[in-house]
PDB file of C-alpha atoms in Angstrom:
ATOM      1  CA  UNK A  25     -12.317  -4.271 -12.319  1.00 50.00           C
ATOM      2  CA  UNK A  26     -15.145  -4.555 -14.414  1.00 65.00           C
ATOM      3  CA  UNK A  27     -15.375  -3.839 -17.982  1.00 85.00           C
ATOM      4  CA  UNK A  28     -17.310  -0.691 -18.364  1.00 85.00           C
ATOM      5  CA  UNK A  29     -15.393   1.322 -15.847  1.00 82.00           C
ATOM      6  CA  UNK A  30     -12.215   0.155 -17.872  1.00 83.00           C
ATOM      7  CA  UNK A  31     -13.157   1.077 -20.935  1.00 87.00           C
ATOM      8  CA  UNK A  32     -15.164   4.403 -19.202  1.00 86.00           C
ATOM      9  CA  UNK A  33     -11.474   5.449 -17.411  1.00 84.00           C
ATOM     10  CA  UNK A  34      -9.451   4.343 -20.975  1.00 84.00           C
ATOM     11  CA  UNK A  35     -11.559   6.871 -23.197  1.00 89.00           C
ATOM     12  CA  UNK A  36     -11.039   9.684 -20.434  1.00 86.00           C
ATOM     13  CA  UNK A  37      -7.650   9.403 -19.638  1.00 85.00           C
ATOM     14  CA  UNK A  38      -5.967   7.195 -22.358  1.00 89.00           C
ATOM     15  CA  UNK A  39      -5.430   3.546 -21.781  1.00 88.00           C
ATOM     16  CA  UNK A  40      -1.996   3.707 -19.726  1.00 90.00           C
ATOM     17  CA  UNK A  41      -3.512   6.104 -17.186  1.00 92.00           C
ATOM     18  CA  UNK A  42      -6.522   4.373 -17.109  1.00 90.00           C
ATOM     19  CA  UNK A  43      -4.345   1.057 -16.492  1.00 89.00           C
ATOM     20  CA  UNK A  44      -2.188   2.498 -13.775  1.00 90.00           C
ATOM     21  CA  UNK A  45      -5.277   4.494 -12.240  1.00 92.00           C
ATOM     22  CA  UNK A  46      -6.859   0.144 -11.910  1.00 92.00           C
ATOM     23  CA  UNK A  47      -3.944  -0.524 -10.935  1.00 94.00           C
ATOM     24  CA  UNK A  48      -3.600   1.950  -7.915  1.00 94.00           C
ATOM     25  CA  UNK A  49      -7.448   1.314  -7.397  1.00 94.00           C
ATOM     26  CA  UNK A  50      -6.063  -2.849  -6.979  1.00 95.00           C
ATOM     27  CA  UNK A  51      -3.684  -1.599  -4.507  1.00 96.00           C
ATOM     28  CA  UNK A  52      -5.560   0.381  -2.270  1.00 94.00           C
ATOM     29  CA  UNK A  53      -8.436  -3.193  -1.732  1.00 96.00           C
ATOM     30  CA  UNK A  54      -5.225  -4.298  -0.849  1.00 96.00           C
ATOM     31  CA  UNK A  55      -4.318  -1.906   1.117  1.00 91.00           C
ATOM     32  CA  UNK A  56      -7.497  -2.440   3.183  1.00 91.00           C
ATOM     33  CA  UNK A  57      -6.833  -6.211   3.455  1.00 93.00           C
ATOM     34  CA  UNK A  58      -3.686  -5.536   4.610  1.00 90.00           C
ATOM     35  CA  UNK A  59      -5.453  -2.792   7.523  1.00 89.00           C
ATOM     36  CA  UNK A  60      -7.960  -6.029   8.364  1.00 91.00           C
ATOM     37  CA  UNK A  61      -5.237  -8.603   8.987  1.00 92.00           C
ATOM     38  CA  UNK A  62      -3.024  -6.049  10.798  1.00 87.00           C
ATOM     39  CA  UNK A  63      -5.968  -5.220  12.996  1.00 86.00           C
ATOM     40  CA  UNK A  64      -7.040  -9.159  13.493  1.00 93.00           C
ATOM     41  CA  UNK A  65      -3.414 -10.118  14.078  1.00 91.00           C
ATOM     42  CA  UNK A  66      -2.562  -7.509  16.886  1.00 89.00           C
ATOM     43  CA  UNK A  67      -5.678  -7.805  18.694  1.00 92.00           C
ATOM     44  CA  UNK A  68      -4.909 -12.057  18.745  1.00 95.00           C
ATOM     45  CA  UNK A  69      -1.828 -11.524  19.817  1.00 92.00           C
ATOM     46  CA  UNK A  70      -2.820  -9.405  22.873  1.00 92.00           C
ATOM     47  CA  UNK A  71      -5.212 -11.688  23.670  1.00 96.00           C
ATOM     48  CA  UNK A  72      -2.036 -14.150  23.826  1.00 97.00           C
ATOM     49  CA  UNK A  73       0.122 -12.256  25.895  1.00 97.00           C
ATOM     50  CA  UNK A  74       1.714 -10.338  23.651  1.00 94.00           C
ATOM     51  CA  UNK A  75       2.518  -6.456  24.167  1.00 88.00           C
ATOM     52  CA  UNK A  76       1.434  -3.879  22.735  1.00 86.00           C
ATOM     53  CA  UNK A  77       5.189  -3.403  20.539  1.00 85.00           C
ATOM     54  CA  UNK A  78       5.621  -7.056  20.122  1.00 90.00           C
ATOM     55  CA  UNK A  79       2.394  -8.253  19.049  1.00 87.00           C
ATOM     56  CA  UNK A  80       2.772  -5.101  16.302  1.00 85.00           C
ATOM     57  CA  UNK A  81       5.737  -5.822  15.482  1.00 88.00           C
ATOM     58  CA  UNK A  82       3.944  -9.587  14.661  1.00 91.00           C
ATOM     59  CA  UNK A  83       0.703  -7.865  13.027  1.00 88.00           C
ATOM     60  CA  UNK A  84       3.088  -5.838  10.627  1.00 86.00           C
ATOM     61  CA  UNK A  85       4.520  -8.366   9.318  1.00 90.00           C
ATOM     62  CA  UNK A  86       1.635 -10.732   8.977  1.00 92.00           C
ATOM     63  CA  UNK A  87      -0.323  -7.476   6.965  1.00 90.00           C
ATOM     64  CA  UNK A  88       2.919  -6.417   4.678  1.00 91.00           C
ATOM     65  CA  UNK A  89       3.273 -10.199   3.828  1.00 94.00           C
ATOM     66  CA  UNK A  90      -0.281 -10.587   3.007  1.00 95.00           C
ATOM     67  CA  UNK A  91      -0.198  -7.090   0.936  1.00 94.00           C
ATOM     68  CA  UNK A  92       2.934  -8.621  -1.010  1.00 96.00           C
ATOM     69  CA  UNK A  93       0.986 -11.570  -1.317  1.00 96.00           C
ATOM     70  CA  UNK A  94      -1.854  -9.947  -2.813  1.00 97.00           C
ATOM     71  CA  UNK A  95      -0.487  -7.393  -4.321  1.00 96.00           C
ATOM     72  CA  UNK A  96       1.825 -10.267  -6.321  1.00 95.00           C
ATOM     73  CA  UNK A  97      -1.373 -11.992  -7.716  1.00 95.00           C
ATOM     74  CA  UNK A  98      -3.859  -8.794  -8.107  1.00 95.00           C
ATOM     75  CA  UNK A  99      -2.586  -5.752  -8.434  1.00 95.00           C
ATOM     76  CA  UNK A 100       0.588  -6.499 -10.331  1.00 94.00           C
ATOM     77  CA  UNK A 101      -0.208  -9.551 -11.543  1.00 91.00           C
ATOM     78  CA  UNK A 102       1.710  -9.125 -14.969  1.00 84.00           C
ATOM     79  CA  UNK A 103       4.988  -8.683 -12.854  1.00 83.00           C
ATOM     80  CA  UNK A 104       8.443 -10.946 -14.078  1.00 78.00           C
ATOM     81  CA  UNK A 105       8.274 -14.223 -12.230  1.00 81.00           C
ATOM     82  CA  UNK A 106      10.427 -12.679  -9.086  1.00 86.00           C
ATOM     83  CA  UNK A 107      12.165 -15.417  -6.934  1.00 89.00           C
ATOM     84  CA  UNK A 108       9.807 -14.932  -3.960  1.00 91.00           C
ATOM     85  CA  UNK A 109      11.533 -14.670  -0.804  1.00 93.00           C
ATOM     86  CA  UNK A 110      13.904 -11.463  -2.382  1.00 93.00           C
ATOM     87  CA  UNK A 111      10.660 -10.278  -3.837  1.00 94.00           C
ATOM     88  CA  UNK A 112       9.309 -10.079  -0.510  1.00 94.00           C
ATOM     89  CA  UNK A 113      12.045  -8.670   1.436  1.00 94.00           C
ATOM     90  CA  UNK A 114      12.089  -5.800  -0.936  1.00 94.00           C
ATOM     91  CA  UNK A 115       8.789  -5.152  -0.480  1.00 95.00           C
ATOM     92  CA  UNK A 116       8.977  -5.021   2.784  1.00 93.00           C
ATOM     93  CA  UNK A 117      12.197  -2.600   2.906  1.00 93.00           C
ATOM     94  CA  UNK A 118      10.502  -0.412   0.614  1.00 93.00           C
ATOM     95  CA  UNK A 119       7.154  -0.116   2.942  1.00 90.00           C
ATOM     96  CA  UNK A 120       9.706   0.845   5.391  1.00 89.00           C
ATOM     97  CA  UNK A 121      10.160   4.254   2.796  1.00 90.00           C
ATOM     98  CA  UNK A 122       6.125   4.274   2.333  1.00 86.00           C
ATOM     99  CA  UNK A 123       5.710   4.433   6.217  1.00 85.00           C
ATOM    100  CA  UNK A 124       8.058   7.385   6.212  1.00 89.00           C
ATOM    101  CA  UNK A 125       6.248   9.459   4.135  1.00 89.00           C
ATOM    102  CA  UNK A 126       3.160   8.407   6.027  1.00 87.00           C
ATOM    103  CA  UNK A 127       4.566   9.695   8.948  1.00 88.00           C
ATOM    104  CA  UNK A 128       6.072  12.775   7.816  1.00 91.00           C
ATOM    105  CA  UNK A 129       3.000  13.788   6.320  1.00 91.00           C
ATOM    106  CA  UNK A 130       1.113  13.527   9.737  1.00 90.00           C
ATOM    107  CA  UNK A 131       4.233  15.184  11.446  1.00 91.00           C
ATOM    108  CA  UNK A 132       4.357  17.915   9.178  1.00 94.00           C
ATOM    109  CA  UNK A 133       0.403  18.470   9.143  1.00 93.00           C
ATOM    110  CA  UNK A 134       0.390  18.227  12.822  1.00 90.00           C
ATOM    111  CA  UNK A 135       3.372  20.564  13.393  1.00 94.00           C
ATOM    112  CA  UNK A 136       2.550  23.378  10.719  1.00 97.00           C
ATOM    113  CA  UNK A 137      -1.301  23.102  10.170  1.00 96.00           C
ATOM    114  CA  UNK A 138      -3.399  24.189  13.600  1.00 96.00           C
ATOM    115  CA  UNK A 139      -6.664  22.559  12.313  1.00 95.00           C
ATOM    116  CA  UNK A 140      -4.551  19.735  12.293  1.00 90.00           C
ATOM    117  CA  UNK A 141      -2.997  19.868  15.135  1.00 90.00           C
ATOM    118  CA  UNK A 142      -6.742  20.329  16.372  1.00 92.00           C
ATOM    119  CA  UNK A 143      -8.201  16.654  14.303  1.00 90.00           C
ATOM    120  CA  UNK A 144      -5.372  14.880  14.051  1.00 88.00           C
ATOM    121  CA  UNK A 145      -7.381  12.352  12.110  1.00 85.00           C
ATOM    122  CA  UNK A 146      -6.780  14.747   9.097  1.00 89.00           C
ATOM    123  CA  UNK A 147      -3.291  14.455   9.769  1.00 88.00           C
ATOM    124  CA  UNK A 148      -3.950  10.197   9.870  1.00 83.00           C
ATOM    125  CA  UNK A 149      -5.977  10.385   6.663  1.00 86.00           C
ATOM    126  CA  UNK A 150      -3.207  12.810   4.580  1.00 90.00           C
ATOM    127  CA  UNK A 151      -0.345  10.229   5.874  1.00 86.00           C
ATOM    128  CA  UNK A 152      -2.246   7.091   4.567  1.00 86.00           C
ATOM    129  CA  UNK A 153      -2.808   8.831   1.052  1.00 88.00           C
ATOM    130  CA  UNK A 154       0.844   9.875   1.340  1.00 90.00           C
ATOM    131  CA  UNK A 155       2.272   6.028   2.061  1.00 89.00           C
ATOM    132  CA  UNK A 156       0.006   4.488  -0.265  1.00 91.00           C
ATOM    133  CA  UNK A 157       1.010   6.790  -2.987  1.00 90.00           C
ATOM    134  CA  UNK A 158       4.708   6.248  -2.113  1.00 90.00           C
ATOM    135  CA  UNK A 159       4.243   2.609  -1.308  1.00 94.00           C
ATOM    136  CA  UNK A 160       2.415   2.641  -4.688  1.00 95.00           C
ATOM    137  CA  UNK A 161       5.382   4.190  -6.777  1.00 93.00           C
ATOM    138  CA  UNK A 162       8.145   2.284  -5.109  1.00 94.00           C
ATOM    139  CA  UNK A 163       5.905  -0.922  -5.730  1.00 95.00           C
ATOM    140  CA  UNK A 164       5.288  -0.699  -9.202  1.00 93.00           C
ATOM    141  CA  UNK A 165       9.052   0.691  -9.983  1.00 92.00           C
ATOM    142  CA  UNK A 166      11.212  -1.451  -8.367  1.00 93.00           C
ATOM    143  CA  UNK A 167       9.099  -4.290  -6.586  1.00 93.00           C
ATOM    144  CA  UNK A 168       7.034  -5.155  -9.644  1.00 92.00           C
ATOM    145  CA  UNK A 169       8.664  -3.382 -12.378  1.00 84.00           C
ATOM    146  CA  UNK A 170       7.719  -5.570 -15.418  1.00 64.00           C
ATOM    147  CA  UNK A 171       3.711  -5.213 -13.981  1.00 47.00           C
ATOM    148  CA  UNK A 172       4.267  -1.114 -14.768  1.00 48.00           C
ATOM    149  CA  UNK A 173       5.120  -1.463 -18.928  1.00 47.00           C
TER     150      UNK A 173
END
């Protein structure tokens, strides 16, 4: 990020907050890389015969790798060298958690909240903030730990 919003965010909120506050900032480009190649990925593989399951099944996988990926070099850069492929298949488990709270934020929304229920979009939008915030968390605890210090 560049220099004078660091040191803008570090005298208003202290330099750890500041740091993590980057940090989530990182992970949400990320996050929208991660949206892109999902997208780009599906949409080839219907257009090579794949259904609409299987070829997002393929496009999940192709955006959570990329996120690690990214995410490994970026946003947590200062991480312990991890060996990869368990570094990876954590990540991935751990999205599994961050979709959950995605979804039972939109559930919930949807269920209890009639303009909601009404834009469901809102219910789309809350989700997102809820599994990046988890994915976010469970990232930087257990994922890429020695990034958080």
């Amino acid at each position: 990020m560049p220099d004078a919003l660091t040191r803008l965010l570090t005298r208003l909120l202290g330099a750890r907050r500041a740091a993590t506050l980057l940090q989530f900032l990182r992970f949400g480009v990320v996050g929208t890389a991660g949206f892109l190649v999902d997208t780009a990925v599906l949409y080839a593989g219907l257009a090579l015969g794949l259904g609409l399951y299987s070829g997002r099944a393929v496009s999940y996988l192709a955006a959570a790798s990329t996120t690690w990926a990214l995410n490994r070099a970026w946003t947590f850069r200062g991480a312990a060298p991890a060996p990869m492929a368990r570094q990876w298949a954590l990540f991935l488990a751990l999205n599994l958690v961050g979709f959950a709270f995605n979804y039972g934020t939109y559930a919930a929304l949807v269920a209890w909240v009639p303009a909601v229920a009404a834009a469901p979009v809102l219910g789309v939008a809350a989700g997102a903030l809820a599994g990046m915030a988890g994915n976010f968390w469970l990232s930087r605890r257990f994922v890429f730990a020695a990034a958080a210090a």
